[in-house]
XYZ file of N, CA and C in Angstrom:
684
model
N 22.975 -4.812 -1.310
C 21.777 -4.769 -0.572
C 21.739 -5.626 0.596
N 20.993 -5.197 1.807
C 20.786 -5.885 3.191
C 20.588 -7.280 2.859
N 21.542 -8.075 3.692
C 21.311 -9.676 3.341
C 19.446 -10.154 3.775
N 19.272 -9.757 4.824
C 17.650 -9.772 5.274
C 16.627 -9.777 4.298
N 16.920 -8.722 3.763
C 16.087 -8.227 2.299
C 16.136 -9.023 1.177
N 17.152 -9.302 0.924
C 17.934 -10.362 -0.423
C 16.668 -11.803 0.004
N 16.918 -12.010 1.661
C 16.568 -13.444 2.272
C 14.517 -13.264 1.607
N 14.343 -12.079 2.349
C 12.930 -11.983 2.211
C 12.626 -12.020 0.806
N 12.966 -11.297 0.106
C 12.789 -11.421 -1.386
C 12.796 -12.782 -2.027
N 13.739 -13.394 -1.778
C 13.826 -14.847 -2.293
C 12.817 -15.854 -1.786
N 12.415 -15.716 -0.230
C 11.399 -16.387 0.439
C 9.984 -16.041 -0.591
N 9.743 -14.937 -0.911
C 8.323 -14.576 -1.598
C 8.621 -15.073 -2.864
N 9.905 -15.479 -3.551
C 9.756 -15.842 -4.562
C 10.157 -14.979 -5.906
N 10.711 -13.455 -5.478
C 11.027 -12.641 -6.540
C 12.233 -13.121 -7.700
N 11.866 -12.346 -8.709
C 12.552 -12.983 -9.511
C 14.269 -11.872 -9.923
N 15.082 -12.667 -9.798
C 16.082 -11.841 -9.876
C 16.385 -11.087 -11.429
N 15.851 -10.856 -12.285
C 15.727 -10.631 -13.089
C 14.484 -10.653 -13.734
N 13.371 -9.684 -13.433
C 12.124 -9.257 -13.219
C 11.588 -9.409 -14.703
N 10.503 -9.976 -14.954
C 9.864 -10.160 -16.309
C 9.196 -8.855 -16.838
N 8.984 -7.797 -15.937
C 8.334 -6.338 -16.226
C 8.728 -5.501 -15.246
N 7.729 -4.321 -15.330
C 8.164 -3.041 -15.008
C 7.434 -2.817 -13.675
N 5.968 -3.189 -13.866
C 4.803 -3.309 -12.915
C 4.471 -4.667 -12.375
N 3.543 -4.472 -11.102
C 2.578 -5.287 -10.952
C 1.247 -5.165 -10.955
N 0.635 -5.660 -11.557
C -1.119 -5.262 -11.623
C -1.813 -6.008 -10.900
N -2.964 -5.991 -10.143
C -3.702 -6.489 -9.696
C -5.260 -5.969 -9.369
N -6.100 -6.722 -8.882
C -7.352 -6.366 -8.336
C -7.686 -7.040 -6.858
N -8.688 -5.910 -6.298
C -8.930 -6.326 -4.707
C -10.401 -6.005 -4.889
N -11.143 -7.020 -4.050
C -12.538 -6.009 -3.315
C -12.595 -6.115 -1.859
N -13.289 -5.768 -1.068
C -13.874 -5.463 0.002
C -14.360 -4.214 0.842
N -13.845 -4.115 1.825
C -14.469 -2.739 2.559
C -13.724 -1.991 3.228
N -14.169 -0.493 3.225
C -13.539 0.560 3.403
C -14.036 1.520 4.459
N -13.815 2.228 5.074
C -14.205 3.572 5.748
C -13.399 4.562 6.011
N -13.819 5.725 6.394
C -13.038 6.765 6.508
C -12.665 7.058 8.408
N -13.241 6.617 9.046
C -12.870 6.496 10.403
C -13.331 5.461 11.418
N -13.180 5.370 12.396
C -13.759 4.585 13.409
C -15.496 4.836 13.537
N -16.344 5.955 13.526
C -17.570 5.903 13.908
C -18.236 5.793 12.373
N -17.616 5.721 11.064
C -17.975 5.791 9.534
C -18.896 4.300 9.836
N -19.582 4.233 8.762
C -20.110 3.116 8.206
C -19.081 2.347 7.524
N -19.360 1.475 7.101
C -18.299 0.416 5.904
C -19.063 0.645 4.572
N -18.089 0.501 3.479
C -18.461 0.361 2.188
C -18.028 -0.478 1.351
N -18.665 -1.369 0.331
C -17.763 -2.521 -0.301
C -17.303 -1.552 -1.278
N -15.982 -2.286 -1.710
C -15.854 -1.369 -3.121
C -14.981 -2.706 -3.693
N -14.724 -2.023 -5.318
C -13.647 -3.058 -6.099
C -12.793 -1.966 -6.415
N -11.326 -2.491 -6.646
C -10.251 -1.503 -6.773
C -9.499 -2.624 -7.925
N -8.337 -1.421 -8.584
C -7.591 -2.115 -9.696
C -6.282 -0.789 -9.300
N -5.146 -2.204 -9.532
C -4.206 -0.874 -9.151
C -2.640 -1.740 -9.662
N -1.875 -0.910 -10.387
C -0.290 -0.994 -10.318
C 0.535 -0.311 -9.271
N 1.629 -1.130 -9.085
C 2.244 -0.524 -8.046
C 4.102 -0.891 -9.272
N 4.567 -0.018 -9.113
C 6.577 -0.076 -9.792
C 7.646 -1.127 -9.109
N 8.159 -1.389 -9.894
C 9.220 -2.329 -9.330
C 10.458 -1.792 -9.367
N 10.616 -0.355 -9.704
C 11.961 -0.442 -10.060
C 12.006 1.399 -9.117
N 10.970 1.767 -8.934
C 10.897 2.934 -8.371
C 9.594 3.262 -7.447
N 9.610 4.408 -6.233
C 8.033 4.242 -5.776
C 7.070 4.691 -6.636
N 6.198 4.273 -7.244
C 5.673 4.609 -7.702
C 4.030 3.768 -7.716
N 2.623 3.897 -7.640
C 1.695 3.317 -7.855
C 0.765 3.962 -7.794
N -0.512 3.545 -8.609
C -2.225 4.168 -9.208
C -3.265 2.879 -8.091
N -3.593 3.307 -7.493
C -4.780 2.432 -6.794
C -6.426 3.688 -7.322
N -7.547 2.497 -8.117
C -8.783 3.285 -8.549
C -9.471 2.595 -7.625
N -10.758 2.770 -6.602
C -11.554 1.874 -6.727
C -12.748 2.655 -6.597
N -13.877 1.627 -6.678
C -15.218 1.964 -7.311
C -15.848 2.082 -5.747
N -17.071 2.532 -5.113
C -17.708 1.995 -4.172
C -18.843 3.108 -3.804
N -19.335 3.084 -2.879
C -20.608 3.919 -2.620
C -21.975 3.418 -3.507
N -22.884 4.144 -3.433
C -24.461 3.568 -3.821
C -24.059 3.310 -5.662
N -24.261 2.001 -5.834
C -24.290 1.661 -7.248
C -22.690 1.628 -7.818
N -21.517 2.127 -6.523
C -20.353 2.146 -7.434
C -20.152 3.465 -7.957
N -20.768 4.466 -7.984
C -20.778 6.152 -8.295
C -19.649 6.456 -7.890
N -19.125 6.051 -6.184
C -17.507 6.888 -6.026
C -16.526 6.160 -6.864
N -15.531 7.288 -6.916
C -14.495 6.153 -7.548
C -13.287 7.236 -6.806
N -12.580 6.438 -6.074
C -11.364 7.056 -5.133
C -10.049 6.535 -5.779
N -9.367 7.880 -5.752
C -7.933 7.191 -6.608
C -6.765 8.007 -5.964
N -5.858 6.960 -5.458
C -4.675 7.406 -5.041
C -3.688 6.582 -5.082
N -2.819 7.856 -5.578
C -1.302 7.295 -5.999
C -0.359 8.185 -5.942
N 1.108 7.854 -6.491
C 2.050 8.586 -6.249
C 2.909 8.178 -7.362
N 3.023 9.081 -8.622
C 2.908 9.120 -9.584
C 4.391 10.276 -10.210
N 5.369 10.024 -10.716
C 6.559 10.654 -11.150
C 7.073 11.533 -10.061
N 6.862 11.040 -8.639
C 7.418 11.543 -7.519
C 6.402 12.279 -6.637
N 4.965 12.507 -7.342
C 4.137 13.439 -6.561
C 2.964 12.627 -6.503
N 1.993 13.018 -4.947
C 0.674 12.230 -4.715
C -0.367 12.838 -5.444
N -0.952 11.590 -5.982
C -2.232 12.253 -6.791
C -3.274 11.397 -5.966
N -4.451 12.364 -5.482
C -5.368 11.580 -4.488
C -6.811 12.062 -4.887
N -7.615 11.748 -4.872
C -8.873 12.638 -4.806
C -10.250 11.894 -4.895
N -11.741 11.855 -4.745
C -12.559 11.609 -4.645
C -13.923 12.159 -6.030
N -14.301 11.140 -6.442
C -14.884 11.589 -7.733
C -16.227 11.134 -8.138
N -17.049 12.202 -8.713
C -18.414 11.214 -8.748
C -18.244 11.171 -10.319
N -18.728 9.379 -10.163
C -19.045 8.620 -11.468
C -17.719 9.128 -12.196
N -16.805 9.117 -11.325
C -15.398 9.118 -12.176
C -14.801 10.068 -12.615
N -15.530 11.373 -12.966
C -15.194 12.684 -13.363
C -15.290 13.625 -12.934
N -16.033 13.722 -12.065
C -16.694 14.935 -11.372
C -16.249 14.877 -10.053
N -15.178 15.731 -9.709
C -14.357 16.064 -8.611
C -15.312 16.347 -7.656
N -15.288 15.537 -6.211
C -15.573 15.897 -4.867
C -15.090 16.248 -4.168
N -13.573 15.794 -3.955
C -12.841 16.324 -2.794
C -11.034 15.900 -3.554
N -10.767 16.757 -3.510
C -9.116 16.678 -3.937
C -8.102 17.180 -2.912
N -7.258 16.632 -2.837
C -5.923 16.750 -1.597
C -5.059 17.862 -2.522
N -4.181 18.554 -2.239
C -3.712 19.314 -2.918
C -2.083 18.920 -2.386
N -0.777 18.710 -3.022
C 0.565 18.424 -2.868
C 0.745 19.069 -1.706
N 1.220 18.309 -0.659
C 2.436 18.600 0.545
C 3.743 17.910 0.503
N 4.015 17.966 1.590
C 5.175 17.046 1.895
C 4.730 16.181 3.071
N 3.405 16.524 3.497
C 3.118 15.256 4.484
C 1.966 14.671 3.588
N 1.765 14.958 2.621
C 0.551 13.983 1.584
C 2.067 12.952 0.786
N 2.889 13.603 0.286
C 3.963 12.800 0.011
C 4.453 11.695 0.814
N 5.060 12.118 2.020
C 5.173 11.274 3.126
C 3.837 9.784 3.243
N 2.934 10.389 2.991
C 1.895 9.308 3.301
C 1.929 8.341 2.223
N 1.845 8.780 1.202
C 1.965 7.942 0.088
C 3.139 6.975 -0.292
N 4.081 7.896 0.092
C 5.584 6.960 0.063
C 5.481 5.567 0.988
N 4.644 6.261 2.022
C 4.395 5.366 2.989
C 3.590 3.912 2.637
N 2.945 4.407 1.793
C 1.820 3.469 1.503
C 2.299 2.122 0.530
N 3.413 2.959 -0.636
C 4.346 2.026 -1.447
C 4.852 1.269 -0.520
N 5.574 1.564 0.231
C 6.423 0.717 0.966
C 5.920 -0.121 1.521
N 4.517 0.029 2.333
C 3.891 -0.821 3.224
C 3.274 -2.278 2.350
N 3.543 -1.911 0.875
C 2.801 -2.671 -0.418
C 3.517 -3.381 -0.909
N 4.859 -3.517 -0.343
C 5.743 -3.998 -1.297
C 5.336 -5.473 -0.963
N 4.814 -6.080 -0.078
C 4.551 -7.703 0.098
C 3.808 -8.099 -1.337
N 2.672 -7.180 -2.220
C 2.397 -7.319 -3.235
C 3.152 -7.039 -4.478
N 4.570 -6.506 -4.210
C 5.295 -6.440 -5.623
C 6.888 -7.095 -4.521
N 7.033 -7.915 -4.681
C 8.123 -8.801 -4.017
C 9.474 -8.570 -4.898
N 9.091 -7.915 -6.340
C 10.438 -8.057 -6.897
C 10.734 -6.565 -6.789
N 10.071 -5.731 -6.574
C 10.878 -4.389 -6.101
C 11.835 -4.306 -4.967
N 11.610 -5.144 -4.185
C 12.555 -5.414 -3.418
C 14.020 -5.743 -3.329
N 14.402 -6.746 -4.912
C 15.250 -6.481 -5.249
C 16.065 -5.336 -6.341
N 14.642 -4.674 -7.061
C 14.750 -3.986 -8.143
C 14.753 -2.457 -8.017
N 14.545 -2.126 -6.371
C 14.248 -0.622 -6.465
C 15.212 -0.193 -5.495
N 16.081 0.013 -5.997
C 17.487 0.766 -5.526
C 17.349 2.153 -4.684
N 15.901 2.656 -4.719
C 15.937 3.805 -3.678
C 15.438 3.172 -2.454
N 15.185 1.624 -2.244
C 14.837 1.582 -0.643
C 16.429 1.263 -0.118
N 16.017 1.193 1.480
C 17.322 1.073 2.109
C 16.331 0.455 3.203
N 17.426 -0.987 3.689
C 16.658 -1.855 4.560
C 17.849 -1.982 5.618
N 17.192 -2.055 6.491
C 17.474 -1.789 7.989
C 17.091 -3.491 8.830
N 18.010 -3.953 9.316
C 17.545 -5.025 10.267
C 17.189 -4.665 11.814
N 16.001 -4.935 12.703
C 16.326 -4.988 13.592
C 16.050 -5.997 14.709
N 16.288 -5.689 15.777
C 17.047 -6.570 17.303
C 15.534 -7.559 17.198
N 14.109 -7.170 16.677
C 13.451 -8.468 16.949
C 13.218 -9.429 15.898
N 14.183 -9.262 15.196
C 13.722 -10.070 13.597
C 13.151 -9.114 12.348
N 12.743 -7.988 12.643
C 12.011 -7.716 11.521
C 12.919 -7.119 10.671
N 12.195 -5.550 9.611
C 12.970 -5.028 8.997
C 12.341 -3.955 9.419
N 13.211 -2.544 9.036
C 12.744 -0.946 8.612
C 13.176 -0.991 7.285
N 12.418 -0.816 5.878
C 11.891 0.129 5.069
C 12.173 1.564 4.783
N 13.103 1.756 4.215
C 12.721 3.304 4.221
C 13.143 4.124 2.606
N 12.702 5.162 2.477
C 12.825 5.558 0.965
C 12.698 7.517 1.292
N 13.332 8.035 0.347
C 12.991 9.553 0.199
C 12.715 9.965 -1.148
N 11.776 10.894 -1.031
C 11.802 11.792 -2.000
C 12.314 13.532 -1.893
N 13.071 13.929 -2.775
C 13.717 15.456 -2.164
C 13.507 15.203 -0.773
N 13.065 16.060 0.045
C 13.368 16.147 1.131
C 12.455 15.221 2.484
N 11.607 14.770 1.917
C 10.851 13.839 2.646
C 11.306 12.330 2.700
N 11.201 11.722 3.945
C 11.612 10.370 4.238
C 10.482 9.525 5.048
N 10.417 8.306 4.443
C 9.250 7.421 4.658
C 9.991 6.720 5.194
N 9.247 5.936 5.992
C 10.081 4.293 6.694
C 8.758 3.567 6.884
N 8.924 2.662 7.215
C 7.903 1.386 7.748
C 8.307 0.023 8.441
N 7.939 -0.523 8.909
C 8.651 -1.704 9.987
C 7.685 -2.914 9.674
N 8.534 -3.684 8.941
C 8.001 -5.376 9.006
C 8.111 -6.151 9.871
N 6.904 -6.816 10.577
C 7.518 -8.281 11.031
C 6.827 -9.360 10.255
N 7.914 -10.608 10.553
C 7.489 -11.943 9.656
C 6.805 -12.739 10.753
N 5.805 -13.881 9.693
C 5.472 -15.026 10.407
C 6.090 -16.213 10.145
N 6.204 -17.393 10.719
C 6.441 -18.571 10.943
C 7.211 -18.901 9.606
N 6.948 -18.247 8.636
C 7.559 -18.913 7.529
C 8.546 -18.093 6.917
N 8.474 -16.431 7.384
C 9.469 -15.533 6.891
C 8.512 -14.838 6.140
N 7.326 -15.043 5.880
C 6.517 -13.776 4.987
C 6.181 -12.702 5.903
N 6.216 -11.597 4.988
C 5.463 -10.459 5.765
C 4.031 -10.957 6.572
N 4.134 -10.154 7.840
C 2.995 -10.781 8.689
C 2.508 -9.403 9.053
N 2.682 -8.283 9.418
C 2.703 -7.191 9.859
C 3.418 -5.774 9.156
N 2.782 -4.533 9.306
C 3.343 -3.662 8.790
C 3.050 -2.213 9.739
N 4.153 -1.677 10.240
C 3.545 -0.527 11.190
C 4.349 0.671 10.887
N 3.969 1.749 11.388
C 4.812 2.707 11.661
C 4.120 4.014 12.418
N 4.936 4.754 13.205
C 4.455 5.457 13.990
C 3.633 7.315 13.390
N 4.247 7.373 12.714
C 4.149 8.756 11.982
C 3.548 9.060 10.724
N 2.905 7.619 10.251
C 1.798 7.984 9.016
C 0.735 9.411 9.020
N 1.004 10.158 7.939
C -0.166 11.575 8.225
C -1.383 10.927 7.576
N -2.492 11.778 8.461
C -3.620 10.738 8.659
C -4.663 12.489 8.001
N -5.376 12.263 7.157
C -6.605 13.306 6.929
C -7.571 13.841 8.192
N -7.443 14.549 8.915
C -8.112 14.480 9.466
C -9.009 15.918 9.305
N -9.962 16.352 10.614
C -10.481 17.797 10.030
C -9.511 19.149 10.166
N -8.723 19.175 10.490
C -7.763 20.240 10.848
C -6.645 20.178 10.194
N -6.741 18.731 8.941
C -5.284 18.947 8.168
C -4.852 17.269 8.111
N -3.805 17.135 7.428
C -2.850 15.901 7.815
C -2.262 15.704 9.226
N -2.230 15.010 10.176
C -1.734 14.897 11.444
C -0.874 13.661 11.470
N 0.028 13.270 11.870
C 0.861 12.059 12.298
C 0.269 11.076 12.934
N -0.111 10.148 12.704
C -0.270 8.837 13.605
C -0.064 7.589 13.766
N -0.033 6.809 14.676
C 0.166 5.519 14.522
C -0.807 4.950 13.342
N -0.034 3.809 12.875
C -0.524 3.602 11.489
C -0.264 1.909 11.998
N -1.066 0.825 11.386
C -0.607 -0.526 11.059
C -1.519 -1.189 10.016
N -1.021 -2.382 9.604
C -1.666 -3.318 8.817
C -1.017 -4.534 8.744
N -1.849 -5.558 8.355
C -1.098 -7.217 8.623
C -1.621 -7.667 7.249
N -0.911 -8.755 6.902
C -1.075 -9.406 5.672
C -1.290 -10.901 6.174
N -1.990 -12.004 5.123
C -2.094 -13.327 5.604
C -2.866 -13.617 4.091
N -3.024 -15.365 4.221
C -3.351 -16.178 3.322
C -2.442 -15.887 2.120
N -1.575 -16.350 2.348
C -0.181 -16.188 1.258
C -0.451 -16.983 0.210
N -0.664 -17.419 -1.090
C -0.833 -18.350 -1.815
C 0.002 -18.378 -2.947
N 0.854 -19.225 -3.842
C 1.651 -19.350 -5.071
C 0.660 -19.075 -5.935
N 1.449 -17.820 -6.540
C 1.061 -17.020 -7.802
C 2.188 -17.615 -8.655
N 2.554 -18.010 -10.163
C 3.472 -18.674 -10.037
C 4.724 -19.059 -9.930
N 5.880 -17.813 -9.490
C 6.650 -18.311 -8.621
C 6.783 -17.682 -7.868
N 5.940 -16.871 -7.349
C 5.572 -16.098 -6.071
C 4.444 -16.121 -4.994
N 5.357 -16.051 -3.755
C 4.266 -16.184 -2.781
C 3.580 -14.747 -2.589
N 2.430 -14.509 -2.886
C 1.672 -13.213 -2.742
C 0.250 -13.295 -1.715
N 0.383 -12.590 -0.535
C -0.914 -12.470 -0.018
C -2.250 -11.781 -0.335
N -3.057 -12.722 -0.002
C -4.095 -12.703 -0.563
C -5.388 -11.816 0.235
N -4.924 -11.660 1.327
C -5.788 -10.658 2.372
C -4.972 -9.598 3.289
N -5.844 -8.386 3.423
C -5.017 -7.677 4.293
C -6.126 -6.438 4.933
N -5.300 -6.143 6.067
C -6.394 -5.011 6.361
C -5.257 -3.858 6.899
N -5.807 -2.563 7.604
C -5.090 -1.368 7.813
C -6.155 -0.714 8.518
N -5.349 0.006 9.263
C -6.023 0.938 10.291
C -4.766 1.845 10.862
N -5.547 2.409 11.774
C -4.765 3.822 12.598
C -5.183 3.471 14.713
N -4.594 4.210 14.770
C -4.431 4.549 15.999
C -4.558 5.699 16.434
N -6.100 6.338 17.212
C -6.050 7.716 17.580
C -6.683 7.896 18.656
N -5.688 8.588 19.991
C -6.088 8.873 21.229
C -5.918 7.772 21.768
N -5.281 6.886 21.439
C -4.902 5.374 22.459
C -5.857 4.135 21.829
N -6.676 4.558 20.788
C -7.977 3.785 20.355
C -7.294 2.810 19.043
N -7.284 1.890 18.800
C -6.589 1.285 17.416
C -8.011 0.768 16.636
N -8.179 1.201 15.434
C -9.793 0.585 14.470
C -9.464 0.648 13.035
N -10.010 -0.674 12.312
C -9.494 -0.935 10.879
C -10.433 0.364 10.283
N -9.760 0.379 9.109
C -10.703 1.168 8.068
C -10.483 0.309 6.858
N -9.597 -0.404 6.791
C -9.642 -1.500 5.427
C -9.625 -2.821 5.375
N -10.452 -3.654 5.127
C -10.184 -4.929 5.012
C -10.251 -5.285 3.516
N -9.374 -5.643 3.106
C -9.536 -6.491 1.311
C -9.163 -7.927 1.375
N -9.682 -8.296 -0.100
C -9.053 -9.695 -0.705
C -8.603 -9.328 -2.087
N -7.205 -10.253 -2.483
C -6.923 -10.302 -3.869
C -7.629 -10.719 -4.267
N -7.873 -10.461 -5.666
C -8.812 -11.045 -6.765
C -8.122 -11.650 -7.804
N -6.988 -10.931 -8.077
C -5.856 -11.668 -9.265
C -4.651 -10.954 -9.414
N -3.504 -11.012 -9.646
C -2.249 -10.572 -9.461
C -1.258 -10.811 -10.465
N -0.513 -10.131 -10.970
C 0.311 -10.505 -12.280
C 1.594 -9.506 -12.477
N 2.058 -9.732 -13.227
C 3.503 -9.137 -13.753
C 2.966 -8.272 -14.591
N 3.277 -7.404 -14.983
C 2.655 -6.652 -16.356
C 3.882 -6.172 -17.342
N 3.363 -6.416 -18.364
C 4.237 -6.002 -19.214
C 4.275 -4.622 -20.008
N 5.170 -4.197 -20.803
C 5.216 -3.010 -20.751
C 3.655 -2.339 -21.855
N 3.019 -3.595 -22.700
C 1.986 -3.447 -23.392
C 0.473 -3.495 -22.427
N 1.048 -3.959 -21.225
C -0.125 -3.925 -20.728
C -0.506 -2.696 -19.452
N 0.463 -2.070 -19.714
C 0.599 -0.874 -18.586
C -0.502 0.151 -18.721
N -1.020 0.463 -17.772
C -2.110 1.778 -17.906
C -2.230 2.623 -16.816
N -2.252 3.652 -17.122
C -2.370 4.545 -15.831
C -3.447 4.587 -14.943
């Protein structure tokens, strides 16, 4: 494993012998679909796998929490959709290489919330960059995905970027520059976990945020606690 990645994992408090196979977390915040869209409050629960690229994020938003957003990458396949009252499908994305790439990039981008995966996910490939950052790459079949991390003064992940993350637009999925930021690192047990984050896009030279979130709880999940 690449030395800088091991050092990052150590600074974040990752366990050499992880106590579980996934992390679970809860979030709250606001989101929107585009620069001109209105912000909506959300609450969400998520799990992130430590040994393979996999996650599931389920959020409630909209009036009275009537809308459920599902975003996931499970058994090597993307699972995304919008549901009314959690069961009535309003919009579902069909599996494609572009959607797979986007979901795989989300898994990589959220490694600061699953620092043990830096050590225990053997499917990740790490590369030092001249500016002191790190590139992490993973692939599923013929699909390759990468994101770039920059570090703050404490050696924690400060930003994550990609120039080619697929974005849903009227004409379909189109690759766009994408960015995120992590802050408010706090110790949870032996690990340093960011409790605030934001993500956004760049479209036609304009950068804008579409998601602001705060971490409400975080823990390593043992097998009996894991729910899909």
